[in-house]
CSV table of C-alpha atoms and ligand atoms in Angstrom, one decimal:
chain,number,residue,atom,x,y,z
A,11,MET,CA,45.6,-61.4,-70.2
A,12,LYS,CA,44.4,-58.5,-71.5
A,13,ILE,CA,41.0,-57.7,-72.4
A,14,GLY,CA,39.2,-54.6,-74.0
A,15,VAL,CA,35.7,-53.7,-73.3
A,16,LEU,CA,33.0,-52.1,-75.3
A,17,VAL,CA,29.7,-50.9,-74.3
A,18,SER,CA,26.7,-48.8,-75.3
A,19,GLY,CA,24.9,-47.9,-72.5
A,20,GLY,CA,25.1,-48.2,-68.5
A,21,GLY,CA,27.6,-51.0,-68.1
A,22,SER,CA,26.6,-52.9,-64.8
A,23,ASN,CA,28.1,-55.9,-66.7
A,24,LEU,CA,31.7,-53.6,-67.2
A,25,GLN,CA,31.2,-53.1,-63.5
A,26,ALA,CA,30.9,-57.0,-62.5
A,27,ILE,CA,33.9,-57.6,-64.7
A,28,MET,CA,36.0,-54.8,-62.9
A,29,ASP,CA,34.6,-55.4,-59.8
A,30,ALA,CA,35.8,-59.3,-60.1
A,31,VAL,CA,39.3,-58.1,-61.6
A,32,ALA,CA,39.5,-56.0,-58.1
A,33,VAL,CA,38.9,-58.7,-55.6
A,34,GLY,CA,41.0,-61.2,-57.6
A,35,ALA,CA,38.4,-63.6,-58.9
A,36,LEU,CA,39.0,-62.9,-63.0
A,37,ASP,CA,43.4,-62.7,-63.6
A,38,VAL,CA,42.7,-60.0,-66.4
A,39,GLU,CA,43.6,-56.7,-67.1
A,40,ILE,CA,41.1,-54.3,-68.7
A,41,ALA,CA,43.1,-52.6,-71.3
A,42,CYS,CA,40.4,-50.2,-72.8
A,43,VAL,CA,36.6,-49.7,-72.6
A,44,GLY,CA,35.0,-47.9,-75.6
A,45,SER,CA,32.1,-47.5,-76.7
A,46,ASP,CA,29.7,-46.0,-79.4
A,47,ASN,CA,27.9,-43.6,-77.6
A,48,PRO,CA,29.8,-40.5,-76.2
A,49,ASP,CA,27.0,-40.6,-73.7
A,50,ALA,CA,27.1,-44.0,-72.3
A,51,LYS,CA,27.8,-44.9,-68.3
A,52,GLY,CA,30.0,-47.5,-68.8
A,53,LEU,CA,32.5,-44.7,-70.2
A,54,GLU,CA,32.5,-43.1,-66.7
A,55,ARG,CA,32.7,-46.2,-65.1
A,56,ALA,CA,36.0,-47.1,-66.5
A,57,GLU,CA,36.9,-43.8,-65.9
A,58,LYS,CA,36.6,-43.8,-62.5
A,59,ALA,CA,38.3,-46.8,-62.7
A,60,GLY,CA,41.6,-45.3,-64.2
A,61,ILE,CA,40.8,-47.4,-67.2
A,62,PRO,CA,41.7,-45.9,-70.5
A,63,THR,CA,38.7,-45.1,-72.7
A,64,PHE,CA,37.4,-44.5,-76.1
A,65,VAL,CA,34.2,-43.4,-78.3
A,66,THR,CA,33.8,-44.2,-81.9
A,67,ASP,CA,30.5,-42.7,-82.6
A,68,TYR,CA,28.8,-44.6,-85.5
A,69,SER,CA,26.6,-41.7,-86.4
A,70,ALA,CA,29.3,-39.5,-87.3
A,71,PHE,CA,30.7,-42.3,-89.6
A,72,PHE,CA,27.6,-43.2,-91.3
A,73,ALA,CA,27.3,-39.5,-91.8
A,74,ARG,CA,30.3,-39.2,-93.2
A,75,TRP,CA,29.4,-42.7,-95.5
A,76,LYS,CA,26.7,-40.3,-96.8
A,77,GLU,CA,28.7,-37.4,-97.9
A,78,GLY,CA,31.0,-40.0,-99.3
A,79,ALA,CA,33.9,-40.8,-97.2
A,80,ALA,CA,36.6,-42.9,-98.2
A,81,LEU,CA,36.4,-46.8,-98.0
A,82,PRO,CA,38.8,-48.5,-95.7
A,83,GLU,CA,41.6,-49.6,-97.9
A,84,ASP,CA,41.4,-53.4,-97.0
A,85,PHE,CA,37.4,-53.4,-97.3
A,86,SER,CA,36.2,-55.6,-100.0
A,87,LEU,CA,32.2,-55.2,-100.1
A,88,GLU,CA,32.7,-58.8,-102.1
A,89,THR,CA,34.5,-60.8,-99.7
A,90,VAL,CA,32.5,-58.9,-96.9
A,91,ALA,CA,29.0,-59.7,-98.5
A,92,SER,CA,30.2,-63.2,-99.4
A,93,ARG,CA,30.8,-64.0,-95.6
A,94,GLN,CA,28.1,-61.9,-93.7
A,95,SER,CA,24.8,-63.6,-92.9
A,96,LEU,CA,23.4,-60.6,-91.1
A,97,MET,CA,21.0,-59.6,-93.7
A,98,LYS,CA,20.6,-62.7,-95.5
A,99,GLY,CA,18.7,-62.2,-99.0
A,100,SER,CA,18.3,-58.5,-98.5
A,101,ASP,CA,18.4,-56.4,-101.4
A,102,PRO,CA,22.3,-55.4,-103.2
A,103,ASP,CA,21.7,-52.0,-102.7
A,104,ILE,CA,20.9,-51.8,-99.0
A,105,LEU,CA,23.3,-54.6,-98.1
A,106,LYS,CA,26.0,-52.6,-99.8
A,107,ALA,CA,25.2,-49.5,-97.5
A,108,PHE,CA,24.8,-51.6,-94.5
A,109,LEU,CA,28.3,-53.0,-95.5
A,110,GLU,CA,30.3,-49.4,-96.3
A,111,LYS,CA,28.9,-47.0,-93.3
A,112,ARG,CA,29.8,-50.2,-91.0
A,113,ALA,CA,33.5,-50.8,-92.2
A,114,LEU,CA,34.0,-46.9,-91.6
A,115,ALA,CA,32.9,-47.2,-88.4
A,116,GLU,CA,34.8,-50.7,-87.7
A,117,ALA,CA,37.6,-49.6,-89.5
A,118,ALA,CA,38.0,-46.5,-86.7
A,119,LEU,CA,37.4,-49.2,-83.8
A,120,LEU,CA,39.8,-51.2,-84.8
A,121,ALA,CA,42.2,-48.8,-84.9
A,122,ALA,CA,41.1,-47.0,-81.8
A,123,LEU,CA,41.7,-50.6,-80.4
A,124,ALA,CA,45.2,-51.7,-81.8
A,125,PRO,CA,47.6,-49.7,-79.3
A,126,TYR,CA,45.9,-51.9,-76.6
A,127,LYS,CA,47.4,-55.4,-78.0
A,128,ILE,CA,43.9,-56.7,-76.5
A,129,ASP,CA,44.0,-60.9,-76.3
A,130,LEU,CA,40.1,-60.7,-76.0
A,131,LEU,CA,37.4,-58.3,-76.9
A,132,VAL,CA,34.2,-58.5,-74.6
A,133,LEU,CA,30.8,-57.1,-75.9
A,134,ALA,CA,29.5,-56.1,-72.4
A,135,GLY,CA,26.3,-54.4,-73.8
A,136,PHE,CA,27.5,-53.0,-77.1
A,137,MET,CA,24.7,-52.5,-79.5
A,138,ARG,CA,25.8,-52.9,-82.8
A,139,VAL,CA,26.3,-55.8,-85.0
A,140,LEU,CA,29.7,-56.4,-86.1
A,141,THR,CA,30.8,-57.1,-89.8
A,142,PRO,CA,32.6,-60.0,-91.2
A,143,TYR,CA,35.6,-57.2,-92.0
A,144,PHE,CA,36.1,-56.1,-87.9
A,145,ILE,CA,35.5,-60.2,-86.7
A,146,ASP,CA,37.9,-61.4,-89.7
A,147,ALA,CA,40.6,-58.3,-88.5
A,148,LEU,CA,40.6,-59.8,-84.8
A,149,ASN,CA,39.7,-63.3,-85.2
A,150,THR,CA,42.8,-64.6,-87.0
A,151,ASP,CA,43.2,-68.0,-86.0
A,152,SER,CA,40.0,-69.6,-86.0
A,153,ASN,CA,40.1,-72.3,-83.6
A,154,ARG,CA,40.7,-69.4,-81.4
A,155,PRO,CA,37.7,-67.1,-81.0
A,156,ARG,CA,38.3,-63.4,-79.7
A,157,ILE,CA,34.7,-61.8,-79.9
A,158,MET,CA,32.9,-62.6,-76.8
A,159,ASN,CA,29.5,-61.2,-76.0
A,160,ILE,CA,26.8,-61.8,-73.5
A,161,HIS,CA,23.2,-61.6,-74.4
A,162,PRO,CA,19.5,-61.3,-72.4
A,163,ALA,CA,18.2,-65.2,-73.4
A,164,LEU,CA,18.6,-68.4,-73.6
A,165,LEU,CA,20.2,-68.6,-77.4
A,166,PRO,CA,19.2,-70.1,-79.9
A,167,ALA,CA,15.6,-68.3,-78.5
A,168,PHE,CA,15.2,-64.7,-79.0
A,169,PRO,CA,18.3,-63.2,-80.6
A,170,GLY,CA,17.9,-59.9,-81.3
A,171,THR,CA,18.1,-56.8,-79.1
A,172,ASP,CA,15.0,-57.1,-76.5
A,173,GLY,CA,16.0,-60.8,-75.2
A,174,TYR,CA,14.3,-60.2,-71.8
A,175,GLY,CA,11.4,-58.5,-73.1
A,176,ASP,CA,10.8,-61.4,-76.2
A,177,THR,CA,11.1,-64.1,-73.3
A,178,PHE,CA,8.8,-61.8,-71.0
A,179,ARG,CA,6.3,-61.2,-74.1
A,180,TYR,CA,6.5,-65.0,-75.3
A,181,GLY,CA,5.0,-66.3,-71.9
A,182,CYS,CA,8.4,-68.4,-70.8
A,183,LYS,CA,8.5,-69.5,-67.4
A,184,VAL,CA,12.2,-69.3,-67.5
A,185,GLY,CA,14.5,-66.8,-69.0
A,186,GLY,CA,18.3,-66.9,-68.6
A,187,CYS,CA,21.3,-65.7,-70.5
A,188,THR,CA,23.9,-66.6,-72.5
A,189,VAL,CA,27.8,-66.0,-73.2
A,190,HIS,CA,29.0,-67.2,-76.2
A,191,PHE,CA,31.6,-66.5,-79.4
A,192,VAL,CA,30.8,-64.1,-82.3
A,193,ASP,CA,30.3,-64.9,-85.3
A,194,TYR,CA,28.7,-63.7,-88.8
A,195,GLY,CA,25.6,-64.2,-88.0
A,196,GLU,CA,23.7,-61.9,-85.2
A,197,ASP,CA,23.8,-63.9,-81.9
A,198,SER,CA,24.3,-67.2,-83.5
A,199,GLY,CA,28.2,-68.1,-82.3
A,200,PRO,CA,28.8,-71.1,-80.3
A,201,ILE,CA,28.2,-71.2,-76.9
A,202,ILE,CA,30.4,-70.3,-73.7
A,203,GLY,CA,28.3,-70.4,-71.0
A,204,GLN,CA,24.2,-70.1,-69.9
A,205,SER,CA,22.4,-69.2,-66.9
A,206,CYS,CA,18.8,-69.3,-66.0
A,207,PHE,CA,16.2,-68.3,-63.4
A,208,PRO,CA,12.5,-69.1,-63.1
A,209,ILE,CA,9.6,-66.5,-64.2
A,210,GLU,CA,7.1,-66.3,-61.8
A,211,SER,CA,3.6,-65.4,-63.3
A,212,SER,CA,3.9,-62.1,-60.4
A,213,ASP,CA,7.1,-61.0,-62.3
A,214,ASP,CA,6.4,-57.9,-64.8
A,215,LEU,CA,8.7,-57.0,-66.9
A,216,ASP,CA,11.1,-55.1,-64.6
A,217,ALA,CA,11.7,-58.0,-62.7
A,218,VAL,CA,12.9,-60.6,-65.5
A,219,LYS,CA,15.5,-57.9,-66.6
A,220,LYS,CA,16.7,-57.9,-62.7
A,221,LYS,CA,16.8,-61.3,-62.2
A,222,GLY,CA,18.2,-61.9,-65.7
A,223,LEU,CA,21.4,-59.2,-64.8
A,224,ALA,CA,21.8,-60.8,-61.7
A,225,GLU,CA,22.4,-64.0,-63.6
A,226,GLU,CA,24.7,-62.0,-66.1
A,227,TRP,CA,26.9,-60.3,-63.6
A,228,ARG,CA,28.1,-64.2,-62.3
A,229,LEU,CA,28.1,-65.6,-65.4
A,230,PHE,CA,29.9,-62.9,-67.8
A,231,PRO,CA,33.5,-63.0,-65.4
A,232,ASP,CA,33.5,-66.4,-65.0
A,233,CYS,CA,33.5,-67.4,-68.5
A,234,ILE,CA,36.1,-64.5,-68.8
A,235,GLY,CA,38.2,-66.5,-66.7
A,236,LEU,CA,37.5,-69.5,-68.9
A,237,TYR,CA,39.0,-67.8,-71.3
A,238,ALA,CA,41.8,-66.1,-69.9
A,239,GLU,CA,42.6,-69.9,-68.3
A,240,ASP,CA,42.5,-71.4,-71.8
A,241,ARG,CA,39.8,-74.0,-71.3
A,242,LEU,CA,37.9,-73.1,-74.2
A,243,ASN,CA,38.0,-75.2,-77.1
A,244,VAL,CA,36.1,-74.7,-80.1
A,245,VAL,CA,35.3,-77.6,-82.2
A,246,GLU,CA,32.9,-79.0,-84.8
A,247,ARG,CA,30.3,-81.3,-83.7
A,248,GLN,CA,27.9,-82.8,-86.0
A,249,GLY,CA,28.3,-79.7,-88.6
A,250,THR,CA,27.7,-77.2,-85.8
A,251,ARG,CA,30.9,-75.5,-84.5
A,252,VAL,CA,30.6,-75.8,-80.2
A,253,VAL,CA,32.4,-74.8,-77.3
A,254,GLU,CA,34.0,-77.8,-74.7
A,255,ILE,CA,35.0,-76.5,-71.9
A,256,LEU,CA,37.8,-77.9,-70.6
A,257,PRO,CA,39.0,-79.2,-67.1
A,258,PRO,CA,41.6,-77.0,-65.3
A,259,ALA,CA,45.0,-77.2,-66.2
A,260,ALA,CA,44.5,-79.5,-68.7
A,261,ARG,CA,46.1,-77.7,-71.7
B,3,GRF,C1,22.6,-56.4,-70.9
B,3,GRF,O1,21.5,-57.0,-70.7
B,3,GRF,C2,23.1,-57.1,-71.9
B,3,GRF,O2,22.9,-58.8,-72.4
B,3,GRF,C3,22.8,-57.2,-73.6
B,3,GRF,O3,22.8,-55.4,-72.9
B,3,GRF,C4,22.8,-55.0,-71.6
B,3,GRF,C5,23.5,-54.3,-70.8
B,3,GRF,O4,23.5,-54.1,-69.9
B,3,GRF,N1,23.7,-57.5,-74.9
B,3,GRF,P1,24.8,-53.1,-69.1
B,3,GRF,O5,25.2,-51.9,-70.2
B,3,GRF,O6,26.0,-54.1,-68.7
B,3,GRF,O7,24.3,-52.7,-68.0
């Protein structure tokens, strides 16, 4: 199975995935690593390991949108706006700008990924939301989602960009991380795996992040492995799409 990985920053999760592949604990090929951030350290990690990299610089696409760049031919504002649930109830002009800017960047991201013919896209600290324009291009089979994300909190608690910070400030006694499939909402897709850790009163935010990342590095390769073994089944349960984990070699 071929995977593509997107990173925005340090790439310690990417490193954990590369390490799992290197020692034979995870049977996938990392076909490419991409980033929205040209300075992402994760890109360096990939290059060092001989993995092809690319950059889709979102800021540059947002600037082009301001200059009136043509939108992708297959982009329909009406369709994407009706499917998205990232900006519920927002002003139509704001939503239009939000979706059009991202469509420009996402079309470039899709084009950059296309040559690698990946089976699964792994978001490992990719700090951009993806709109239905991008998601639908990859998820052509609704029973087999193809985008996986790791989130630094026990979802559905604390979605958003600062999961460990929100967990810590709330005074939680347990923190955790979640791997899930990406759907049209923010950190709202079917949960594949979760891992948790105790938060002691002596822990500061750095300690919480450290404990959390250590869990992430184990959980993410495990979840990718389940996908590679074709053991993740998305089913509808009481109106919610949930992931059933099948026993080994059940298919
Ligand atoms: C992780 O905490 C991940 O859960 C979140 O962003 C962070 C990325 O860290 N989405 P790294 O770039 O993998 O070190």
